[in-house]
Coordinates of C-alpha atoms in Angstrom, one line a residue:
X1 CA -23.8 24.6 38.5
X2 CA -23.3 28.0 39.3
X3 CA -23.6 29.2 42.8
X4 CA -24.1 33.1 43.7
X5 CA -24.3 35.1 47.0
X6 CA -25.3 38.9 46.5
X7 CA -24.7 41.7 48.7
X8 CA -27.1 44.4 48.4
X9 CA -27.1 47.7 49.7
X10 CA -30.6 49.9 49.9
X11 CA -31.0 53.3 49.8
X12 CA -31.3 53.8 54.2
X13 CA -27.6 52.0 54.3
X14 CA -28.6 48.7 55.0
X15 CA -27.2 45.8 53.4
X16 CA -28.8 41.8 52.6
X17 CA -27.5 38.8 51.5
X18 CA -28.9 36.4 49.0
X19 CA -28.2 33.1 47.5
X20 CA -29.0 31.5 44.0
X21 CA -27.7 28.6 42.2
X22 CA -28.3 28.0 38.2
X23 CA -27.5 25.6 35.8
X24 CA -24.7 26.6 33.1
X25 CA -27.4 25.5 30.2
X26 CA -25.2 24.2 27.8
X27 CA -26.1 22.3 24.7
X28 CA -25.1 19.3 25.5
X29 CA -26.9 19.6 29.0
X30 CA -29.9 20.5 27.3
X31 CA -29.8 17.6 24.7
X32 CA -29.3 15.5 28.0
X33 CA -32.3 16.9 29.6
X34 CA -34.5 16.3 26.6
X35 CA -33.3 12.9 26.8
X36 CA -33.9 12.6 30.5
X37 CA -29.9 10.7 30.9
X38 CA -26.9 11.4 30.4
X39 CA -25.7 10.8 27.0
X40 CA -22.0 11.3 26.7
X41 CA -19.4 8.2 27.4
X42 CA -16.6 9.2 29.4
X43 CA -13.6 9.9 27.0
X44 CA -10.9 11.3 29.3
X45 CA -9.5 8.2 31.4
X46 CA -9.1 4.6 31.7
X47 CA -8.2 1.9 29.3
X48 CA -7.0 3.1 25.6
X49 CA -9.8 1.2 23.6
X50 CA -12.2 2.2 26.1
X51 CA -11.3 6.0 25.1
X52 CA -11.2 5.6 21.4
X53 CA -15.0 4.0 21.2
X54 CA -16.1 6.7 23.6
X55 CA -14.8 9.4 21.2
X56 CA -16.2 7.7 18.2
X57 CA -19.6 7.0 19.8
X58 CA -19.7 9.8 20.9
X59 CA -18.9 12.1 17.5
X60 CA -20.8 9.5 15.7
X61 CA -24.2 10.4 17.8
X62 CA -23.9 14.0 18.8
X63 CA -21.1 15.7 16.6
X64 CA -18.5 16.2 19.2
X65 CA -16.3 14.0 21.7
X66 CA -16.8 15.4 25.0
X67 CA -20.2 17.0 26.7
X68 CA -19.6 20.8 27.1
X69 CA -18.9 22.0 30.5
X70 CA -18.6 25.2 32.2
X71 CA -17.4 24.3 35.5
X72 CA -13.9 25.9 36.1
X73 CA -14.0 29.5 36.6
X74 CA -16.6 32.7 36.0
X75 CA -14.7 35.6 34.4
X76 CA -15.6 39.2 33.6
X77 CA -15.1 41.4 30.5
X78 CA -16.7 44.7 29.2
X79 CA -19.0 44.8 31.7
X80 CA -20.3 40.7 31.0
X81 CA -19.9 37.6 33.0
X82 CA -18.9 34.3 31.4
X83 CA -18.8 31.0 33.0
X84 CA -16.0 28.5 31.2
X85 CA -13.9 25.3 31.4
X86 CA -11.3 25.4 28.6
X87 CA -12.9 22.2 26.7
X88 CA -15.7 24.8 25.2
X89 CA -16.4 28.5 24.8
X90 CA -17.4 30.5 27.6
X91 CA -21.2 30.7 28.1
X92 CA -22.4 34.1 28.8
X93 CA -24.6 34.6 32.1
X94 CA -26.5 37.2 33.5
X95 CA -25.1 38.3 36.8
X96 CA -28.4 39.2 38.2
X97 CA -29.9 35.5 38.2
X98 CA -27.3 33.3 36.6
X99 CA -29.4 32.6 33.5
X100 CA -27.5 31.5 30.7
X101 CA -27.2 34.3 28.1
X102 CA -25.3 32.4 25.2
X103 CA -22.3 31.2 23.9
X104 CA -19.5 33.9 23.4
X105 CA -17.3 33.5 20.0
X106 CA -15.9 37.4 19.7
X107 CA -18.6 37.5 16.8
X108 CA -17.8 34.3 14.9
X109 CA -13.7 35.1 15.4
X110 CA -12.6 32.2 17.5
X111 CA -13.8 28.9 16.5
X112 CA -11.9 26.6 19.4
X113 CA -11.7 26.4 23.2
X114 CA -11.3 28.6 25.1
X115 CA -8.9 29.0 28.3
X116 CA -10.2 29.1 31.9
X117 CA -8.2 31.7 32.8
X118 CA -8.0 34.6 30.3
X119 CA -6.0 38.1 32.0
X120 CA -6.9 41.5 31.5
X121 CA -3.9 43.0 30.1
X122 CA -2.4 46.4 32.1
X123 CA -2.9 49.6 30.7
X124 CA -4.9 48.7 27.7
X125 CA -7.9 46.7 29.3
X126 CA -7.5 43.9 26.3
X127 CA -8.4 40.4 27.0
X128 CA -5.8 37.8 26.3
X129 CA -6.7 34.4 26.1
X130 CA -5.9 30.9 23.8
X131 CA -7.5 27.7 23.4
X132 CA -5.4 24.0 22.8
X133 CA -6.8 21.4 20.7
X134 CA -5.0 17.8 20.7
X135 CA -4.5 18.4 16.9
X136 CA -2.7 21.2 14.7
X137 CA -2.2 24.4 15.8
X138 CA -2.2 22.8 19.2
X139 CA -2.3 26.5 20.8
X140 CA -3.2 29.6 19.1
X141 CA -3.2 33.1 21.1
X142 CA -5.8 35.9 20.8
X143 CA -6.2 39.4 21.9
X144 CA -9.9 40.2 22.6
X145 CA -11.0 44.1 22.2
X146 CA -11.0 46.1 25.4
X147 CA -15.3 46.4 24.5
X148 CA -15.6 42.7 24.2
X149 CA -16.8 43.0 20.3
X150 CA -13.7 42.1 18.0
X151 CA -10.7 39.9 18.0
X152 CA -8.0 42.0 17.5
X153 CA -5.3 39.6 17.3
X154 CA -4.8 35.8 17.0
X155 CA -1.5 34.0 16.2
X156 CA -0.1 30.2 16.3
X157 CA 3.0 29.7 18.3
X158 CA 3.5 27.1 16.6
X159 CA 4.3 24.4 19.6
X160 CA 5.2 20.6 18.7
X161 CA 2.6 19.4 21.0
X162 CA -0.5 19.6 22.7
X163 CA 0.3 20.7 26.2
X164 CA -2.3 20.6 28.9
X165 CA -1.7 24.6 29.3
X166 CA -4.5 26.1 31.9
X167 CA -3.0 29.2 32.4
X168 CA -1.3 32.7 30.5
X169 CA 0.8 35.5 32.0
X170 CA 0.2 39.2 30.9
X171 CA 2.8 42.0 31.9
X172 CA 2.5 45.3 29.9
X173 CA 4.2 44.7 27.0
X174 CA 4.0 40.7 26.8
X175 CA 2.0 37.2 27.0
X176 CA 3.5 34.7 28.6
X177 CA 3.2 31.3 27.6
X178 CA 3.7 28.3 29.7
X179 CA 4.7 25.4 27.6
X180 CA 4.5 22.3 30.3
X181 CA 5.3 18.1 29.5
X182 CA 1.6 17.0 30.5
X183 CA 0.8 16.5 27.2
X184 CA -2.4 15.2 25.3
X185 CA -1.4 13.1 22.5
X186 CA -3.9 10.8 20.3
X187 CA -1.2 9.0 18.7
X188 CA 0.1 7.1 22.0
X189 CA -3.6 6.7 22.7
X190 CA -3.8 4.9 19.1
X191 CA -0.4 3.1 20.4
X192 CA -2.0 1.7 24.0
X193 CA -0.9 4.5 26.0
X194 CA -2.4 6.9 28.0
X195 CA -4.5 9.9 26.5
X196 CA -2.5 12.3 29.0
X197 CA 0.4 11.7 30.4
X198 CA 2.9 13.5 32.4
X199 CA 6.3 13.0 30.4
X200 CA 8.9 13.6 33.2
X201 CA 11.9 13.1 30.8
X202 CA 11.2 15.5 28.4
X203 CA 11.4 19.6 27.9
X204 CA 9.8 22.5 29.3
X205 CA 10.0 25.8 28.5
X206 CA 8.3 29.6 29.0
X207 CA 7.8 31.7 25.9
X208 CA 8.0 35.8 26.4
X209 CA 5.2 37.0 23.2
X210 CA 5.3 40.5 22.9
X211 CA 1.3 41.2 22.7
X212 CA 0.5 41.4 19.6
X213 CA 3.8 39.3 17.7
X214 CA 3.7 36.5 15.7
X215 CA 5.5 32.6 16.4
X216 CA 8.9 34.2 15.3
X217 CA 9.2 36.9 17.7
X218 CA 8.4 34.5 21.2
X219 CA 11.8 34.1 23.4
X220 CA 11.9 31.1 24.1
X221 CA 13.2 30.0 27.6
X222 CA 14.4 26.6 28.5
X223 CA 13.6 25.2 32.0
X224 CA 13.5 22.3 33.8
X225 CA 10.3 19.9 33.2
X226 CA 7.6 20.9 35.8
X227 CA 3.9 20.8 36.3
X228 CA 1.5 24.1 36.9
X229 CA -2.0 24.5 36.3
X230 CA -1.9 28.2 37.9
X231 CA 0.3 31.0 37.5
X232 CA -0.2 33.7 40.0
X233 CA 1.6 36.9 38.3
X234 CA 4.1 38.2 35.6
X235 CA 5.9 41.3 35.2
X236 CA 8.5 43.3 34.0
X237 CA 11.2 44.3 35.7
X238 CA 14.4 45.8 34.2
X239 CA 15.5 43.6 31.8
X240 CA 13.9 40.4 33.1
X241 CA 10.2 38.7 33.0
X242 CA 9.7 37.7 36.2
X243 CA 6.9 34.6 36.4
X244 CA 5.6 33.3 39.4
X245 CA 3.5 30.0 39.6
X246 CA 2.5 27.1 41.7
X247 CA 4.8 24.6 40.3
X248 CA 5.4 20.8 41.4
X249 CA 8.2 18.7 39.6
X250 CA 5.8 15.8 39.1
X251 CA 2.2 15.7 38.0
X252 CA -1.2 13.9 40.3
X253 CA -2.7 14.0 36.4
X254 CA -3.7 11.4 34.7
X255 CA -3.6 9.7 37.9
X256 CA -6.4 8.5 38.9
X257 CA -4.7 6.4 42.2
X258 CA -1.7 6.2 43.8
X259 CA -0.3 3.8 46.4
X260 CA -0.7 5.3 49.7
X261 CA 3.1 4.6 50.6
X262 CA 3.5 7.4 48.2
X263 CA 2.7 9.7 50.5
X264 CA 4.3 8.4 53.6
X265 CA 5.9 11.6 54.8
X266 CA 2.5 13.3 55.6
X267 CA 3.6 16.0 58.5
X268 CA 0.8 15.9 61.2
X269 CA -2.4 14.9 62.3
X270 CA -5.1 17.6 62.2
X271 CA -5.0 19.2 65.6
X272 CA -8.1 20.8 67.7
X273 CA -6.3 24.3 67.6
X274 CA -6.6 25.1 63.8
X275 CA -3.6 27.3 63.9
X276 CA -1.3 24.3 64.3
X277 CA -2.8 22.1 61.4
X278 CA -0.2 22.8 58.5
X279 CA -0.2 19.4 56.2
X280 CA 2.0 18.7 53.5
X281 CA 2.6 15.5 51.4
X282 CA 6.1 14.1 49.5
X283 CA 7.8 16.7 47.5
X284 CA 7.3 15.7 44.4
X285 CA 3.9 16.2 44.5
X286 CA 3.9 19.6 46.2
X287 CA 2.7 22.7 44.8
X288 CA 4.6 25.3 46.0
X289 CA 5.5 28.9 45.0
X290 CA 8.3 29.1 42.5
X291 CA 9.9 32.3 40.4
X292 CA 11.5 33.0 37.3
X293 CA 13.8 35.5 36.2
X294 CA 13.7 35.7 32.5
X295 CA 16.1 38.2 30.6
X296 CA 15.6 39.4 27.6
X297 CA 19.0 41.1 27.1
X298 CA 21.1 37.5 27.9
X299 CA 18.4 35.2 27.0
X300 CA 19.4 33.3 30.3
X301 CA 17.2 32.5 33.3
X302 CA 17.3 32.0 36.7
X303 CA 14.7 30.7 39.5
X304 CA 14.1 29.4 42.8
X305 CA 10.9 27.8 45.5
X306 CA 10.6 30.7 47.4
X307 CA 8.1 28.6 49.9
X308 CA 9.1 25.5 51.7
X309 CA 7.8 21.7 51.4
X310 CA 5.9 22.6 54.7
X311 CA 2.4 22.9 52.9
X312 CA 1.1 22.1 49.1
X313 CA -0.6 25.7 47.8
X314 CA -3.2 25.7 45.4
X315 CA -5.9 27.9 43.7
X316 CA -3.8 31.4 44.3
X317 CA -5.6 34.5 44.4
X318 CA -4.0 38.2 44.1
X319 CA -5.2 41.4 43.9
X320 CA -6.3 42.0 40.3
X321 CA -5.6 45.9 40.1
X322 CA -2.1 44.4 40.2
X323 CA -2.1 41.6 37.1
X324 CA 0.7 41.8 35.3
X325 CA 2.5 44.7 37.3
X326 CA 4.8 44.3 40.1
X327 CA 2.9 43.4 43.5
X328 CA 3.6 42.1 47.3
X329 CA 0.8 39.5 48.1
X330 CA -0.7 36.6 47.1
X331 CA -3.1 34.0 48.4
X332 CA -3.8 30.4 47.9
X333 CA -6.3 27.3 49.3
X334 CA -3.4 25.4 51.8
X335 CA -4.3 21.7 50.9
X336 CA -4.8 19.4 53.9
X337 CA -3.1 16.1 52.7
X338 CA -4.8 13.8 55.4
X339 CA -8.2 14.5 54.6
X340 CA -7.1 14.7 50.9
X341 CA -6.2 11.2 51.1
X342 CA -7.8 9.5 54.2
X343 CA -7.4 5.6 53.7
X344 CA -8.5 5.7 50.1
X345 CA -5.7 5.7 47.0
X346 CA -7.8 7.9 45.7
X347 CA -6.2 11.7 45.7
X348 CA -8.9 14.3 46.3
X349 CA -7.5 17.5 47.0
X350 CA -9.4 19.4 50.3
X351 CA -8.2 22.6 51.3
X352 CA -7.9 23.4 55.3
X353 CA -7.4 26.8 54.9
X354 CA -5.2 29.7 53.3
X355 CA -2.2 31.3 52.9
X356 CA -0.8 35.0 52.8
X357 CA 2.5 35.1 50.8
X358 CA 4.3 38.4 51.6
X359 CA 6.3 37.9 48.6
X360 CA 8.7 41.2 49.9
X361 CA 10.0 39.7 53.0
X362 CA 12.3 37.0 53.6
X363 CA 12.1 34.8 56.8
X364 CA 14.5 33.9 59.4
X365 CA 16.0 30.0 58.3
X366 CA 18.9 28.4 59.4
X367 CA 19.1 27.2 55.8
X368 CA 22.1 29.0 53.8
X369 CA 21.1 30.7 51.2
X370 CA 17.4 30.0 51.6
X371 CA 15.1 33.1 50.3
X372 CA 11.8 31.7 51.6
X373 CA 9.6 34.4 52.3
X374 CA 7.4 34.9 55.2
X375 CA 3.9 33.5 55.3
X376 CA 0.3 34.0 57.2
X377 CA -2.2 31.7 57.4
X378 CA -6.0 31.5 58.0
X379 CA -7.1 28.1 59.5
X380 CA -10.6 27.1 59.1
X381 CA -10.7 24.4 62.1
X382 CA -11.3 20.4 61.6
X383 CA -13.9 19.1 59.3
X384 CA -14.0 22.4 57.1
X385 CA -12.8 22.9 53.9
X386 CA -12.7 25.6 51.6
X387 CA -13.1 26.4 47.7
X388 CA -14.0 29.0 45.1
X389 CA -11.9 31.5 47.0
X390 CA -11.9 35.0 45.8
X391 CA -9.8 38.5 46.3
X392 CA -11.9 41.7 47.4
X393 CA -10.2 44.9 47.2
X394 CA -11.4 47.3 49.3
X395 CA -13.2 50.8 47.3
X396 CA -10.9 53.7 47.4
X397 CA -8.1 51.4 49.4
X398 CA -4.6 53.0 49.5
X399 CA -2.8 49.3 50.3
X400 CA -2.6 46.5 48.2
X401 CA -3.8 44.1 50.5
X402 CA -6.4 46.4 51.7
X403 CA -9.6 44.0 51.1
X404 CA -11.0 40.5 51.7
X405 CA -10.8 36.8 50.9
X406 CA -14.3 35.9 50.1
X407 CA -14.7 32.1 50.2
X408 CA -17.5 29.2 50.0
X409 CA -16.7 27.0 53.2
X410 CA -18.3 23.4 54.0
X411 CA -18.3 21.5 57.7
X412 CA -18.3 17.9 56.5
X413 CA -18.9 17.3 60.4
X414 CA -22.4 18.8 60.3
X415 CA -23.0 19.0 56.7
X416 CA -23.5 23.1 56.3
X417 CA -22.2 25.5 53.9
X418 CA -21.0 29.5 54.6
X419 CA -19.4 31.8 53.6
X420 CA -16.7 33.1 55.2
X421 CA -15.0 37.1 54.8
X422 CA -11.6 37.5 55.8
X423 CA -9.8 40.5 56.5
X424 CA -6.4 40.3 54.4
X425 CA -4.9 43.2 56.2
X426 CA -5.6 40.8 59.5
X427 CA -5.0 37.5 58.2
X428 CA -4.6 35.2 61.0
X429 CA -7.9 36.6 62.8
X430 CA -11.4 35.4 63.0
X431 CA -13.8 35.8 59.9
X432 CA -15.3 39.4 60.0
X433 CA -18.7 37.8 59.0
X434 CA -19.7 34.1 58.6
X435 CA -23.0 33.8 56.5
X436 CA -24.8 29.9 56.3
X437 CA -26.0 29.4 53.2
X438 CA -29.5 27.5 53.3
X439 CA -27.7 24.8 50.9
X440 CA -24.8 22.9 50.3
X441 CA -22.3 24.3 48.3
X442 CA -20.3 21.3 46.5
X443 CA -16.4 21.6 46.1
X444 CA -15.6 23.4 43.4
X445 CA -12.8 25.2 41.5
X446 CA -12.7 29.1 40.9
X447 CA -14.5 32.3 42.6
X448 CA -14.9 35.4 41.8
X449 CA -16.5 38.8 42.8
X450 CA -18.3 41.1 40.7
X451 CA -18.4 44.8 41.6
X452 CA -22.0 46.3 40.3

């Protein structure tokens, strides 16, 4: 489900705020409608077996293996809104009641999934994008017009596997690809094993595509095996690539549990004065901000955490004016690990509140040689939780951080939704506005705004 709050602005000044929620109507949630139940067997976890009759069950009944969804991000291009999860193609909606449109396929040009998070390429307004499938070409890359109507460029890197890639860099000239070890692979279902697994002991590497080259001209870059779902910018500087991401060195995917005395290092309680509740669980399973240095010139790389293990960051936000050039800030959801995993072994990520990275200052550490850089946070208080966060730049601002985080907030105490507008240029203050929304907004994944 899709969930919208509209500002509008009438012709005296005055603003109002609305809210709608929609159904993505999918095919496969329309086929389940007709039916009046859901249809699809679950064919992502548990046993092997289990997996293999839901996948031929449910290509047997319906002609695909997996119900599509649309539940991960919304995305603009050319002036249209698409809703998407990368197991499908994005579903076209209209922006001014969230009724689904159709399914976008560049006019019959791409014939596979389709990635959560496509980027809008500098300079050129192109949309770059790819879609993984568990069988051969495991990845193939695309270049969508700047209009939207033609696919000016598609190409196979030709990668051994089928990583579970959610995310692409763009910097002006190149694509960045992010070729991690959690891995889909059919054959060590077939075998007993697990569908996706996290394979610690093997490779990882980043792949520099100039935009529109084939699998021969990617530089390849060897690194040391690490999970990331979210990149939060590329560039070029000099000679070097420089990639930034949320990157942990071990993987809460495939999961689904984990014994609890994993995560016995949990820093604090949550405390009554928000500003104090930082949380933070056992390195390994930390996402915290980490940068490459790529260069092309020596082919050699170099990289470093340039935040501590004192909080796990997720869903980052940055100004989008500045995708794929250099910038200062960033934002993410700051994960509060007690409430994430209470007295169940269940993991289930809530996020306390957020974080500022002012990625052009370094703080004071008694650590030699540290390079951490200096952080801000936004606290939302005990019992709320945030998601679907979103970066506003202000019109006509001369700062980059000149704007607001936008984000859907829930009270678990007292069972309300808002949304709350934060001021990025005042980060640690109180909301500027706090609007209750009439109904509970779920936890979710990605946010965006949409400028009309």
């Amino acid at each position: 489900m899709l969930h919208a709050l509209y500002f509008t602005k009438n012709s005296s000044g005055s603003w109002s705020v609305s809210y709608v929620n929609r159904y993505v109507q999918s095919e496969t949630l329309k086929l389940e409608r007709t039916r009046q139940k859901p249809c699809f067997l679950p064919a992502i976890e548990g046993d092997s077996a289990a997996i293999i009759a839901a996948y031929i069950f449910n290509f047997l009944r319906f002609g695909k293996v997996n119900k599509d969804i649309s539940n991960t991000n919304v995305f603009e291009h050319a002036g249209r809104v698409f809703a998407v999860a990368e197991n499908h193609l994005p579903q076209e909606i209209c922006i001014q009641n969230l009724d689904t449109r159709n399914t976008w396929d560049i006019g019959g040009e791409w014939d596979r999934a389709f990635t959560a998070h496509p980027k809008v390429a500098p300079g050129s307004g192109e949309l770059v994008t790819f879609g993984t499938d568990a069988k051969r070409p495991f990845l193939v890359i695309g270049v969508v017009s700047a209009d939207g109507t033609k696919l000016k460029h598609r190409v196979d890197p030709k990668l051994d596997r089928c990583t579970l890639c959610h995310d692409i860099g763009v910097t002006l000239k190149y694509n960045i690809i992010m070729d991690v070890p959690l891995t889909i692979n059919f054959s060590r279902l077939i075998k007993g094993g697990q569908l996706i697994k996290f394979e610690k002991e093997s490779y990882a590497r980043i792949g520099v595509m100039p935009r529109y080259g084939d699998a021969d001209s990617v530089i390849w870059f060897n690194v040391e095996p690490f999970c990331m779902f979210h990149l939060i910018n590329c560039f070029e500087e000099g000679d070097e690539v420089v990639v930034q991401g949320l990157r942990s060195p071990d993987s809460l995917i495939p999961g689904p549990r984990l014994a609890l005395n994993k995560h016995d290092s949990k820093i604090s309680e949550p405390a009554e004065d928000d500003r104090s509740m930082k949380q933070g669980t056992r390195n390994e399973f930390l996402f915290r901000l980490y940068q490459w240095r790529l260069n092309l010139r020596t082919k050699t790389v170099s990289g470093g955490y340039l935040t501590g293990t004192e909080d796990s960051l997720e869903f980052p936000m940055i100004n989008n004016l500045y995708t794929g050039l250099r910038h200062s800030y960033a934002y993410a959801q700051v994960v509060d690990s007690l409430s994430s995993y209470g007295n169940s072994e269940k993991v289930n990520p809530k996020y306390g509140g957020f974080a500022k990275l002012i990625l052009d200052k370094r703080k004071n550490t008694e650590i030699p040689g540290s390079s951490f850089i200096r952080m801000q946070y936004h606290w939302l208080g005990k019992d709320q939780f945030c998601s679907g966060a979103a970066f506003v730049p202000r019109v006509g601002g001369s700062h980059e951080d000149d704007g607001w985080i936008i984000s859907f907030i829930h009270n678990e105490k007292n069972n309300t939704s808002q949304v709350h507008i934060i001021d990025a240029q005042r980060f640690e203050d109180a909301p500027v506005a706090k609007i209750t929304i009439p109904r509970r907004v779920p936890y979710g994944f990605h946010g965006s705004f949409i400028n009309r």
